[in-house]
Amino acid sequence: MDTVELRDLLAAERAGWDALCSSTGGAYYRDLMTREAVMVLVDGSVLDRDAVAASLDGVPPWDEYELDDLRRVAIGPDAAALTYRGTARRSGSEPAFTARMTSVYTIDGDRLRPALYQQTALSD
C-alpha cells in the first residue's frame, strides 16, 4: 500500500463497524489501533487503545449502520482521514445514534491502522 485512498479508508471503517455489529469490536480494535491511538467520544471522554477495547467488550451489538457524506482528507504520504456522517441502530426502543465522525488512519506495512477517532453528536 503506497497511498491511502478513499476506498481503502471506507473498507477499513466498514470493517470496524462490522466488528461492532458482531460484538467483536474489543478484540478488533485492540489488535488494529496504533499503540498511541485514542478515541474521543461524544461525551468528551478520551480513551486509549486498552480502554477502547475494554469498553467494547460485552457491549450490545449494533444491528445496522450507515455511513454517508464521505470525505477523504490527505495528511501525508502514509496517512489520511475519513470524515463522514454515521448513523447506527440497535434493536429495541433506543433511538438511532447519529454523529459526525472522523477517523485518521496510518499505513503500517500493508495495513491501515486507526490512530485517532473522534465523534461529534448530531441532532435528528
Short mmCIF file of N, CA and C in Angstrom, two decimals:
data_model
loop_
_atom_site.label_atom_id
_atom_site.label_comp_id
_atom_site.label_asym_id
_atom_site.label_seq_id
_atom_site.Cartn_x
_atom_site.Cartn_y
_atom_site.Cartn_z
N MET A 1 0.85 -1.17 0.00
CA MET A 1 0.00 0.00 0.00
C MET A 1 0.89 1.23 0.00
N ASP A 2 0.73 2.07 -1.02
CA ASP A 2 1.58 3.25 -1.16
C ASP A 2 0.91 4.53 -0.68
N THR A 3 -0.37 4.67 -0.96
CA THR A 3 -1.11 5.84 -0.52
C THR A 3 -2.45 5.38 0.07
N VAL A 4 -3.05 6.26 0.81
CA VAL A 4 -4.33 5.95 1.44
C VAL A 4 -5.44 6.57 0.59
N GLU A 5 -6.18 5.73 -0.08
CA GLU A 5 -7.26 6.17 -0.96
C GLU A 5 -8.60 6.09 -0.22
N LEU A 6 -9.60 6.79 -0.74
CA LEU A 6 -10.92 6.79 -0.12
C LEU A 6 -11.48 5.37 0.00
N ARG A 7 -11.33 4.56 -1.03
CA ARG A 7 -11.87 3.19 -0.98
C ARG A 7 -11.22 2.38 0.14
N ASP A 8 -9.90 2.61 0.39
CA ASP A 8 -9.20 1.91 1.46
C ASP A 8 -9.71 2.37 2.83
N LEU A 9 -9.89 3.68 2.97
CA LEU A 9 -10.41 4.23 4.23
C LEU A 9 -11.80 3.68 4.51
N LEU A 10 -12.64 3.68 3.49
CA LEU A 10 -14.01 3.21 3.67
C LEU A 10 -14.03 1.72 4.02
N ALA A 11 -13.20 0.93 3.38
CA ALA A 11 -13.14 -0.51 3.69
C ALA A 11 -12.69 -0.72 5.14
N ALA A 12 -11.70 0.04 5.59
CA ALA A 12 -11.22 -0.09 6.97
C ALA A 12 -12.30 0.34 7.96
N GLU A 13 -12.98 1.43 7.65
CA GLU A 13 -14.02 1.92 8.56
C GLU A 13 -15.20 0.94 8.63
N ARG A 14 -15.59 0.41 7.50
CA ARG A 14 -16.68 -0.58 7.48
C ARG A 14 -16.29 -1.84 8.25
N ALA A 15 -15.04 -2.25 8.16
CA ALA A 15 -14.58 -3.43 8.92
C ALA A 15 -14.75 -3.19 10.42
N GLY A 16 -14.45 -1.98 10.87
CA GLY A 16 -14.65 -1.64 12.28
C GLY A 16 -16.11 -1.68 12.67
N TRP A 17 -16.96 -1.09 11.85
CA TRP A 17 -18.39 -1.12 12.13
C TRP A 17 -18.94 -2.54 12.09
N ASP A 18 -18.45 -3.34 11.14
CA ASP A 18 -18.88 -4.74 11.08
C ASP A 18 -18.51 -5.48 12.37
N ALA A 19 -17.33 -5.18 12.91
CA ALA A 19 -16.92 -5.79 14.19
C ALA A 19 -17.86 -5.35 15.31
N LEU A 20 -18.27 -4.08 15.29
CA LEU A 20 -19.20 -3.59 16.31
C LEU A 20 -20.57 -4.25 16.17
N CYS A 21 -20.94 -4.62 14.95
CA CYS A 21 -22.22 -5.29 14.71
C CYS A 21 -22.17 -6.77 15.07
N SER A 22 -20.98 -7.33 15.24
CA SER A 22 -20.86 -8.75 15.59
C SER A 22 -20.30 -8.95 16.99
N SER A 23 -20.30 -7.88 17.79
CA SER A 23 -19.81 -7.93 19.18
C SER A 23 -18.35 -8.36 19.29
N THR A 24 -17.55 -8.05 18.27
CA THR A 24 -16.12 -8.36 18.32
C THR A 24 -15.28 -7.08 18.26
N GLY A 25 -15.89 -5.95 18.57
CA GLY A 25 -15.20 -4.66 18.49
C GLY A 25 -14.00 -4.56 19.41
N GLY A 26 -14.10 -5.09 20.62
CA GLY A 26 -12.99 -5.01 21.57
C GLY A 26 -11.74 -5.67 21.01
N ALA A 27 -11.87 -6.91 20.57
CA ALA A 27 -10.72 -7.63 20.01
C ALA A 27 -10.23 -6.98 18.73
N TYR A 28 -11.16 -6.53 17.90
CA TYR A 28 -10.79 -5.91 16.63
C TYR A 28 -9.92 -4.67 16.85
N TYR A 29 -10.39 -3.76 17.69
CA TYR A 29 -9.65 -2.51 17.90
C TYR A 29 -8.39 -2.72 18.74
N ARG A 30 -8.40 -3.68 19.65
CA ARG A 30 -7.20 -3.99 20.43
C ARG A 30 -6.07 -4.40 19.48
N ASP A 31 -6.40 -5.18 18.47
CA ASP A 31 -5.41 -5.66 17.51
C ASP A 31 -4.99 -4.58 16.51
N LEU A 32 -5.92 -3.74 16.10
CA LEU A 32 -5.67 -2.87 14.95
C LEU A 32 -5.18 -1.47 15.29
N MET A 33 -5.66 -0.88 16.38
CA MET A 33 -5.29 0.51 16.68
C MET A 33 -3.78 0.64 16.90
N THR A 34 -3.24 1.80 16.52
CA THR A 34 -1.82 2.04 16.80
C THR A 34 -1.63 2.10 18.31
N ARG A 35 -0.42 1.91 18.74
CA ARG A 35 -0.11 1.88 20.17
C ARG A 35 -0.52 3.19 20.86
N GLU A 36 -0.36 4.32 20.16
CA GLU A 36 -0.65 5.64 20.75
C GLU A 36 -2.06 6.13 20.45
N ALA A 37 -2.86 5.33 19.76
CA ALA A 37 -4.18 5.77 19.28
C ALA A 37 -5.12 6.15 20.42
N VAL A 38 -6.02 7.08 20.11
CA VAL A 38 -7.08 7.46 21.05
C VAL A 38 -8.40 7.59 20.29
N MET A 39 -9.48 7.43 21.04
CA MET A 39 -10.82 7.74 20.56
C MET A 39 -11.38 8.83 21.44
N VAL A 40 -11.91 9.88 20.80
CA VAL A 40 -12.55 10.99 21.50
C VAL A 40 -14.05 10.83 21.26
N LEU A 41 -14.77 10.49 22.32
CA LEU A 41 -16.18 10.16 22.18
C LEU A 41 -17.08 11.37 22.37
N VAL A 42 -18.33 11.19 22.00
CA VAL A 42 -19.30 12.29 22.01
C VAL A 42 -19.49 12.88 23.40
N ASP A 43 -19.26 12.09 24.45
CA ASP A 43 -19.41 12.61 25.81
C ASP A 43 -18.16 13.34 26.30
N GLY A 44 -17.14 13.45 25.44
CA GLY A 44 -15.92 14.16 25.80
C GLY A 44 -14.82 13.27 26.34
N SER A 45 -15.11 12.01 26.58
CA SER A 45 -14.07 11.13 27.10
C SER A 45 -13.04 10.80 26.02
N VAL A 46 -11.81 10.61 26.46
CA VAL A 46 -10.70 10.26 25.58
C VAL A 46 -10.17 8.91 26.05
N LEU A 47 -10.25 7.92 25.18
CA LEU A 47 -9.87 6.56 25.53
C LEU A 47 -8.65 6.11 24.73
N ASP A 48 -7.68 5.51 25.42
CA ASP A 48 -6.55 4.92 24.71
C ASP A 48 -6.95 3.53 24.21
N ARG A 49 -6.03 2.87 23.52
CA ARG A 49 -6.34 1.58 22.89
C ARG A 49 -6.89 0.56 23.88
N ASP A 50 -6.24 0.42 25.03
CA ASP A 50 -6.70 -0.57 26.01
C ASP A 50 -8.08 -0.22 26.55
N ALA A 51 -8.32 1.06 26.80
CA ALA A 51 -9.63 1.49 27.31
C ALA A 51 -10.72 1.30 26.25
N VAL A 52 -10.39 1.57 24.99
CA VAL A 52 -11.35 1.34 23.91
C VAL A 52 -11.74 -0.13 23.87
N ALA A 53 -10.74 -0.99 23.86
CA ALA A 53 -11.01 -2.43 23.78
C ALA A 53 -11.85 -2.89 24.97
N ALA A 54 -11.50 -2.44 26.17
CA ALA A 54 -12.26 -2.83 27.36
C ALA A 54 -13.70 -2.31 27.30
N SER A 55 -13.87 -1.10 26.78
CA SER A 55 -15.22 -0.51 26.73
C SER A 55 -16.11 -1.22 25.71
N LEU A 56 -15.52 -1.88 24.73
CA LEU A 56 -16.31 -2.54 23.70
C LEU A 56 -16.57 -4.01 23.98
N ASP A 57 -15.83 -4.59 24.92
CA ASP A 57 -16.06 -5.98 25.29
C ASP A 57 -17.42 -6.11 25.96
N GLY A 58 -18.28 -6.96 25.44
CA GLY A 58 -19.58 -7.22 26.05
C GLY A 58 -20.65 -6.20 25.76
N VAL A 59 -20.38 -5.23 24.91
CA VAL A 59 -21.37 -4.21 24.57
C VAL A 59 -22.38 -4.82 23.59
N PRO A 60 -23.67 -4.49 23.73
CA PRO A 60 -24.64 -5.00 22.76
C PRO A 60 -24.26 -4.56 21.34
N PRO A 61 -24.43 -5.44 20.37
CA PRO A 61 -24.03 -5.10 19.01
C PRO A 61 -24.98 -4.09 18.38
N TRP A 62 -24.46 -3.34 17.44
CA TRP A 62 -25.31 -2.52 16.59
C TRP A 62 -25.97 -3.47 15.60
N ASP A 63 -27.22 -3.19 15.25
CA ASP A 63 -27.93 -4.02 14.27
C ASP A 63 -27.63 -3.59 12.84
N GLU A 64 -27.45 -2.29 12.66
CA GLU A 64 -27.17 -1.77 11.33
C GLU A 64 -26.50 -0.41 11.45
N TYR A 65 -25.85 -0.02 10.38
CA TYR A 65 -25.20 1.29 10.34
C TYR A 65 -25.21 1.82 8.91
N GLU A 66 -25.09 3.12 8.82
CA GLU A 66 -24.99 3.79 7.52
C GLU A 66 -23.87 4.82 7.62
N LEU A 67 -23.06 4.91 6.60
CA LEU A 67 -22.01 5.91 6.51
C LEU A 67 -22.28 6.73 5.26
N ASP A 68 -22.43 8.04 5.41
CA ASP A 68 -22.64 8.88 4.23
C ASP A 68 -21.89 10.20 4.37
N ASP A 69 -21.98 11.00 3.34
CA ASP A 69 -21.24 12.27 3.27
C ASP A 69 -19.75 12.03 3.53
N LEU A 70 -19.20 11.05 2.82
CA LEU A 70 -17.81 10.64 3.00
C LEU A 70 -16.85 11.67 2.40
N ARG A 71 -15.78 11.91 3.11
CA ARG A 71 -14.74 12.81 2.61
C ARG A 71 -13.38 12.32 3.07
N ARG A 72 -12.44 12.28 2.15
CA ARG A 72 -11.05 11.93 2.45
C ARG A 72 -10.25 13.21 2.61
N VAL A 73 -9.44 13.27 3.66
CA VAL A 73 -8.57 14.42 3.89
C VAL A 73 -7.14 13.91 3.92
N ALA A 74 -6.33 14.35 2.97
CA ALA A 74 -4.93 13.93 2.92
C ALA A 74 -4.16 14.55 4.09
N ILE A 75 -3.32 13.75 4.72
CA ILE A 75 -2.49 14.23 5.81
C ILE A 75 -1.02 14.15 5.43
N GLY A 76 -0.65 13.15 4.69
CA GLY A 76 0.72 12.94 4.24
C GLY A 76 0.76 11.68 3.41
N PRO A 77 1.94 11.25 3.00
CA PRO A 77 2.02 10.07 2.14
C PRO A 77 1.57 8.78 2.82
N ASP A 78 1.64 8.72 4.14
CA ASP A 78 1.30 7.49 4.86
C ASP A 78 0.09 7.62 5.76
N ALA A 79 -0.70 8.69 5.58
CA ALA A 79 -1.84 8.89 6.47
C ALA A 79 -2.92 9.71 5.78
N ALA A 80 -4.16 9.46 6.20
CA ALA A 80 -5.30 10.23 5.71
C ALA A 80 -6.43 10.09 6.72
N ALA A 81 -7.36 11.03 6.63
CA ALA A 81 -8.53 11.00 7.49
C ALA A 81 -9.77 10.72 6.65
N LEU A 82 -10.71 10.05 7.26
CA LEU A 82 -12.03 9.84 6.67
C LEU A 82 -13.02 10.54 7.59
N THR A 83 -13.77 11.47 7.04
CA THR A 83 -14.81 12.13 7.82
C THR A 83 -16.15 11.78 7.18
N TYR A 84 -17.15 11.56 8.00
CA TYR A 84 -18.44 11.12 7.49
C TYR A 84 -19.52 11.33 8.54
N ARG A 85 -20.75 11.19 8.09
CA ARG A 85 -21.90 11.16 8.99
C ARG A 85 -22.24 9.69 9.18
N GLY A 86 -22.28 9.26 10.41
CA GLY A 86 -22.59 7.87 10.71
C GLY A 86 -23.89 7.77 11.49
N THR A 87 -24.69 6.78 11.16
CA THR A 87 -25.92 6.50 11.88
C THR A 87 -25.92 5.01 12.21
N ALA A 88 -26.16 4.68 13.46
CA ALA A 88 -26.18 3.28 13.89
C ALA A 88 -27.42 3.04 14.74
N ARG A 89 -27.95 1.83 14.61
CA ARG A 89 -29.18 1.48 15.33
C ARG A 89 -29.02 0.14 16.03
N ARG A 90 -29.61 0.09 17.22
CA ARG A 90 -29.74 -1.17 17.96
C ARG A 90 -31.22 -1.50 18.05
N SER A 91 -31.54 -2.78 18.11
CA SER A 91 -32.95 -3.16 18.23
C SER A 91 -33.49 -2.72 19.58
N GLY A 92 -34.78 -2.57 19.65
CA GLY A 92 -35.39 -2.10 20.89
C GLY A 92 -35.84 -0.66 20.74
N SER A 93 -35.97 0.01 21.85
CA SER A 93 -36.53 1.35 21.84
C SER A 93 -35.49 2.46 21.75
N GLU A 94 -34.22 2.10 21.69
CA GLU A 94 -33.20 3.15 21.64
C GLU A 94 -33.30 3.93 20.33
N PRO A 95 -33.16 5.25 20.38
CA PRO A 95 -33.12 6.00 19.12
C PRO A 95 -31.79 5.73 18.41
N ALA A 96 -31.76 6.02 17.13
CA ALA A 96 -30.53 5.87 16.36
C ALA A 96 -29.47 6.81 16.91
N PHE A 97 -28.22 6.38 16.85
CA PHE A 97 -27.09 7.22 17.21
C PHE A 97 -26.57 7.83 15.91
N THR A 98 -26.55 9.15 15.84
CA THR A 98 -26.08 9.85 14.65
C THR A 98 -25.01 10.84 15.06
N ALA A 99 -23.89 10.81 14.36
CA ALA A 99 -22.78 11.70 14.69
C ALA A 99 -21.95 11.98 13.45
N ARG A 100 -21.25 13.08 13.50
CA ARG A 100 -20.19 13.36 12.53
C ARG A 100 -18.96 12.68 13.09
N MET A 101 -18.30 11.86 12.29
CA MET A 101 -17.18 11.07 12.77
C MET A 101 -15.96 11.28 11.88
N THR A 102 -14.80 11.23 12.50
CA THR A 102 -13.54 11.33 11.77
C THR A 102 -12.60 10.27 12.28
N SER A 103 -12.02 9.53 11.35
CA SER A 103 -11.02 8.52 11.68
C SER A 103 -9.75 8.84 10.91
N VAL A 104 -8.63 8.87 11.61
CA VAL A 104 -7.33 9.08 10.98
C VAL A 104 -6.63 7.73 10.94
N TYR A 105 -6.20 7.35 9.76
CA TYR A 105 -5.51 6.08 9.55
C TYR A 105 -4.08 6.31 9.08
N THR A 106 -3.19 5.43 9.51
CA THR A 106 -1.81 5.43 9.04
C THR A 106 -1.51 4.08 8.40
N ILE A 107 -0.60 4.10 7.44
CA ILE A 107 -0.16 2.86 6.80
C ILE A 107 0.92 2.23 7.67
N ASP A 108 0.74 0.96 7.98
CA ASP A 108 1.73 0.19 8.72
C ASP A 108 1.94 -1.11 7.94
N GLY A 109 2.98 -1.15 7.11
CA GLY A 109 3.17 -2.30 6.23
C GLY A 109 2.08 -2.32 5.19
N ASP A 110 1.27 -3.38 5.20
CA ASP A 110 0.17 -3.48 4.25
C ASP A 110 -1.19 -3.26 4.92
N ARG A 111 -1.19 -2.72 6.13
CA ARG A 111 -2.43 -2.50 6.87
C ARG A 111 -2.65 -1.02 7.16
N LEU A 112 -3.90 -0.64 7.17
CA LEU A 112 -4.28 0.67 7.68
C LEU A 112 -4.61 0.51 9.15
N ARG A 113 -4.02 1.36 9.97
CA ARG A 113 -4.28 1.31 11.41
C ARG A 113 -4.87 2.64 11.86
N PRO A 114 -5.96 2.58 12.64
CA PRO A 114 -6.53 3.82 13.16
C PRO A 114 -5.64 4.41 14.24
N ALA A 115 -5.37 5.71 14.11
CA ALA A 115 -4.56 6.43 15.08
C ALA A 115 -5.40 7.41 15.90
N LEU A 116 -6.52 7.85 15.34
CA LEU A 116 -7.39 8.81 16.03
C LEU A 116 -8.80 8.65 15.49
N TYR A 117 -9.76 8.67 16.41
CA TYR A 117 -11.17 8.63 16.05
C TYR A 117 -11.87 9.66 16.90
N GLN A 118 -12.78 10.43 16.29
CA GLN A 118 -13.47 11.49 17.02
C GLN A 118 -14.93 11.53 16.60
N GLN A 119 -15.83 11.77 17.58
CA GLN A 119 -17.27 11.86 17.32
C GLN A 119 -17.79 13.23 17.75
N THR A 120 -18.70 13.77 16.96
CA THR A 120 -19.47 14.94 17.35
C THR A 120 -20.94 14.61 17.12
N ALA A 121 -21.75 14.68 18.17
CA ALA A 121 -23.16 14.30 18.07
C ALA A 121 -23.91 15.24 17.14
N LEU A 122 -24.86 14.68 16.43
CA LEU A 122 -25.77 15.45 15.58
C LEU A 122 -27.19 15.19 16.06
N SER A 123 -28.00 16.22 16.07
CA SER A 123 -29.40 16.01 16.41
C SER A 123 -30.14 15.60 15.15
N ASP A 124 -31.24 14.87 15.33
CA ASP A 124 -32.02 14.41 14.17
C ASP A 124 -32.61 15.58 13.52
#
